[in-house]
Amino acid sequence: MLATHSKVDKVAFAGSVEDGQSVRMTTAGSGKKLSLELGGKSPVVVFDSADLDSAVEGVVDAIWFNQGQVSWAGSRLLVQEPVFDLFIRKVKQRMKALRVGPSLDKAVDMGAVGDPSHLKVIAKYVEEARQEGGEVRVVFA
């Protein structure tokens, strides 16, 4: 494994938790620096002092960049209670205006999902959201 090579002093890994644990065990006690990206849920936090319009654009960028197919996609949204209702209304309005089209077009907000198997993963998360009481809306079809 490359991580064990004597000339490697930093290991960065992105992947599953199981593989990350293996990399951690391999590098343990070696003195190597280690960074692991193991599919966590990156939160977007919106405080009541935020510029809400800018925050809405940040939310769109965070979750829809590369169709959300990045490990750091903003897949959790935490909004301070005093601005919650207004912010969610603004997000819904922005979602209605999403530009859908070719993934390589810089003017597009939402392109194609990269792989049919990933579409199944997305559908699973949508169903989980429904089961947890989430509001699911079709913005475009």
mmCIF file of C-alpha atoms in Angstrom:
data_model
loop_
_atom_site.group_PDB
_atom_site.id
_atom_site.type_symbol
_atom_site.label_atom_id
_atom_site.label_comp_id
_atom_site.label_asym_id
_atom_site.label_seq_id
_atom_site.Cartn_x
_atom_site.Cartn_y
_atom_site.Cartn_z
ATOM 1 C CA MET A 1 0.000 0.000 0.000
ATOM 2 C CA LEU A 2 1.312 3.446 -0.940
ATOM 3 C CA ALA A 3 0.436 4.728 2.538
ATOM 4 C CA THR A 4 3.199 2.558 4.022
ATOM 5 C CA HIS A 5 5.983 3.873 1.766
ATOM 6 C CA SER A 6 8.784 5.544 3.739
ATOM 7 C CA LYS A 7 8.813 8.639 1.499
ATOM 8 C CA VAL A 8 5.101 9.321 2.088
ATOM 9 C CA ASP A 9 4.614 11.624 5.080
ATOM 10 C CA LYS A 10 0.950 12.577 4.557
ATOM 11 C CA VAL A 11 -1.962 10.399 3.487
ATOM 12 C CA ALA A 12 -5.303 11.789 2.310
ATOM 13 C CA PHE A 13 -8.113 9.348 1.614
ATOM 14 C CA ALA A 14 -11.724 9.734 0.475
ATOM 15 C CA GLY A 15 -13.988 6.712 0.488
ATOM 16 C CA SER A 16 -15.992 4.383 2.664
ATOM 17 C CA VAL A 17 -15.774 4.221 6.439
ATOM 18 C CA GLU A 18 -14.525 0.633 6.241
ATOM 19 C CA ASP A 19 -11.689 1.516 3.861
ATOM 20 C CA GLY A 20 -10.877 4.593 5.940
ATOM 21 C CA GLN A 21 -10.517 2.404 9.023
ATOM 22 C CA SER A 22 -8.124 0.189 7.085
ATOM 23 C CA VAL A 23 -6.017 3.185 6.025
ATOM 24 C CA ARG A 24 -6.008 4.427 9.636
ATOM 25 C CA MET A 25 -4.829 1.049 10.932
ATOM 26 C CA THR A 26 -2.128 0.952 8.260
ATOM 27 C CA THR A 27 -0.778 4.397 9.180
ATOM 28 C CA ALA A 28 -1.189 4.085 12.969
ATOM 29 C CA GLY A 29 2.076 4.672 14.814
ATOM 30 C CA SER A 30 3.895 5.761 11.660
ATOM 31 C CA GLY A 31 3.908 9.482 12.459
ATOM 32 C CA LYS A 32 2.287 10.199 9.095
ATOM 33 C CA LYS A 33 -0.312 12.939 8.900
ATOM 34 C CA LEU A 34 -3.710 11.581 7.906
ATOM 35 C CA SER A 35 -6.845 13.184 6.435
ATOM 36 C CA LEU A 36 -9.974 11.088 5.951
ATOM 37 C CA GLU A 37 -13.126 12.073 4.012
ATOM 38 C CA LEU A 38 -15.568 9.295 4.779
ATOM 39 C CA GLY A 39 -18.881 10.406 3.316
ATOM 40 C CA GLY A 40 -19.963 12.702 6.117
ATOM 41 C CA LYS A 41 -22.881 15.070 5.924
ATOM 42 C CA SER A 42 -21.661 18.635 5.538
ATOM 43 C CA PRO A 43 -23.965 21.135 7.227
ATOM 44 C CA VAL A 44 -24.823 24.583 5.960
ATOM 45 C CA VAL A 45 -25.566 26.809 8.964
ATOM 46 C CA VAL A 46 -27.673 29.967 8.574
ATOM 47 C CA PHE A 47 -27.851 32.406 11.489
ATOM 48 C CA ASP A 48 -30.431 35.161 11.881
ATOM 49 C CA SER A 49 -27.691 37.724 11.166
ATOM 50 C CA ALA A 50 -27.034 36.259 7.698
ATOM 51 C CA ASP A 51 -27.755 37.957 4.384
ATOM 52 C CA LEU A 52 -30.526 35.481 3.542
ATOM 53 C CA ASP A 53 -30.411 35.995 -0.231
ATOM 54 C CA SER A 54 -26.675 35.254 -0.261
ATOM 55 C CA ALA A 55 -27.228 32.292 2.042
ATOM 56 C CA VAL A 56 -29.842 30.884 -0.351
ATOM 57 C CA GLU A 57 -27.325 31.040 -3.201
ATOM 58 C CA GLY A 58 -24.762 29.385 -0.945
ATOM 59 C CA VAL A 59 -27.189 26.567 -0.183
ATOM 60 C CA VAL A 60 -27.891 26.029 -3.890
ATOM 61 C CA ASP A 61 -24.169 25.972 -4.671
ATOM 62 C CA ALA A 62 -23.400 23.674 -1.734
ATOM 63 C CA ILE A 63 -25.932 20.988 -2.588
ATOM 64 C CA TRP A 64 -26.225 21.195 -6.362
ATOM 65 C CA PHE A 65 -22.547 21.640 -7.328
ATOM 66 C CA ASN A 66 -21.760 18.606 -9.465
ATOM 67 C CA GLN A 67 -25.354 17.462 -8.807
ATOM 68 C CA GLY A 68 -24.451 16.926 -5.161
ATOM 69 C CA GLN A 69 -22.068 14.156 -6.160
ATOM 70 C CA VAL A 70 -19.181 15.477 -4.068
ATOM 71 C CA SER A 71 -18.208 14.371 -0.583
ATOM 72 C CA TRP A 72 -18.611 17.884 0.805
ATOM 73 C CA ALA A 73 -22.079 18.583 -0.601
ATOM 74 C CA GLY A 74 -24.153 20.660 1.816
ATOM 75 C CA SER A 75 -26.615 17.906 2.549
ATOM 76 C CA ARG A 76 -27.749 19.219 5.938
ATOM 77 C CA LEU A 77 -29.348 22.595 6.494
ATOM 78 C CA LEU A 78 -29.381 24.150 9.968
ATOM 79 C CA VAL A 79 -31.277 27.449 10.181
ATOM 80 C CA GLN A 80 -31.668 29.616 13.262
ATOM 81 C CA GLU A 81 -35.319 29.636 14.324
ATOM 82 C CA PRO A 82 -36.109 33.385 13.956
ATOM 83 C CA VAL A 83 -35.401 33.261 10.196
ATOM 84 C CA PHE A 84 -36.373 29.656 9.508
ATOM 85 C CA ASP A 85 -39.757 30.209 7.825
ATOM 86 C CA LEU A 86 -38.559 33.116 5.680
ATOM 87 C CA PHE A 87 -35.387 31.295 4.683
ATOM 88 C CA ILE A 88 -37.215 28.117 3.680
ATOM 89 C CA ARG A 89 -39.655 30.186 1.572
ATOM 90 C CA LYS A 90 -36.687 31.805 -0.174
ATOM 91 C CA VAL A 91 -35.025 28.421 -0.774
ATOM 92 C CA LYS A 92 -38.247 27.037 -2.270
ATOM 93 C CA GLN A 93 -38.522 30.061 -4.584
ATOM 94 C CA ARG A 94 -34.916 29.611 -5.693
ATOM 95 C CA MET A 95 -35.440 25.898 -6.292
ATOM 96 C CA LYS A 96 -38.281 26.731 -8.683
ATOM 97 C CA ALA A 97 -35.792 28.762 -10.717
ATOM 98 C CA LEU A 98 -33.098 26.077 -10.956
ATOM 99 C CA ARG A 99 -31.606 25.907 -14.423
ATOM 100 C CA VAL A 100 -31.426 22.316 -15.648
ATOM 101 C CA GLY A 101 -29.279 21.284 -18.582
ATOM 102 C CA PRO A 102 -25.904 19.926 -19.700
ATOM 103 C CA SER A 103 -23.515 19.386 -16.784
ATOM 104 C CA LEU A 104 -20.650 21.277 -18.438
ATOM 105 C CA ASP A 105 -22.700 24.430 -19.038
ATOM 106 C CA LYS A 106 -21.606 27.021 -16.431
ATOM 107 C CA ALA A 107 -25.061 28.672 -16.567
ATOM 108 C CA VAL A 108 -26.755 25.446 -15.417
ATOM 109 C CA ASP A 109 -27.532 24.716 -11.744
ATOM 110 C CA MET A 110 -28.397 21.039 -12.136
ATOM 111 C CA GLY A 111 -26.932 18.666 -14.691
ATOM 112 C CA ALA A 112 -27.050 14.929 -15.178
ATOM 113 C CA VAL A 113 -26.448 12.380 -12.446
ATOM 114 C CA GLY A 114 -23.185 10.626 -13.304
ATOM 115 C CA ASP A 115 -24.259 7.010 -12.958
ATOM 116 C CA PRO A 116 -27.550 5.055 -12.899
ATOM 117 C CA SER A 117 -26.552 3.415 -9.611
ATOM 118 C CA HIS A 118 -26.227 6.863 -8.038
ATOM 119 C CA LEU A 119 -29.809 7.622 -9.072
ATOM 120 C CA LYS A 120 -30.891 4.679 -6.893
ATOM 121 C CA VAL A 121 -28.938 6.149 -3.970
ATOM 122 C CA ILE A 122 -30.674 9.502 -4.479
ATOM 123 C CA ALA A 123 -34.091 7.813 -4.606
ATOM 124 C CA LYS A 124 -33.275 6.006 -1.347
ATOM 125 C CA TYR A 125 -32.452 9.314 0.380
ATOM 126 C CA VAL A 126 -35.628 10.924 -0.937
ATOM 127 C CA GLU A 127 -37.661 8.051 0.481
ATOM 128 C CA GLU A 128 -35.837 8.336 3.827
ATOM 129 C CA ALA A 129 -36.667 12.049 3.889
ATOM 130 C CA ARG A 130 -40.345 11.252 3.309
ATOM 131 C CA GLN A 131 -40.350 8.651 6.082
ATOM 132 C CA GLU A 132 -38.747 11.150 8.469
ATOM 133 C CA GLY A 133 -41.483 13.699 7.760
ATOM 134 C CA GLY A 134 -39.578 15.726 5.196
ATOM 135 C CA GLU A 135 -41.344 17.769 2.573
ATOM 136 C CA VAL A 136 -40.484 16.455 -0.871
ATOM 137 C CA ARG A 137 -41.458 18.492 -3.910
ATOM 138 C CA VAL A 138 -40.823 17.995 -7.595
ATOM 139 C CA VAL A 139 -39.411 21.290 -8.789
ATOM 140 C CA PHE A 140 -38.762 20.176 -12.349
ATOM 141 C CA ALA A 141 -39.324 16.997 -14.297
#
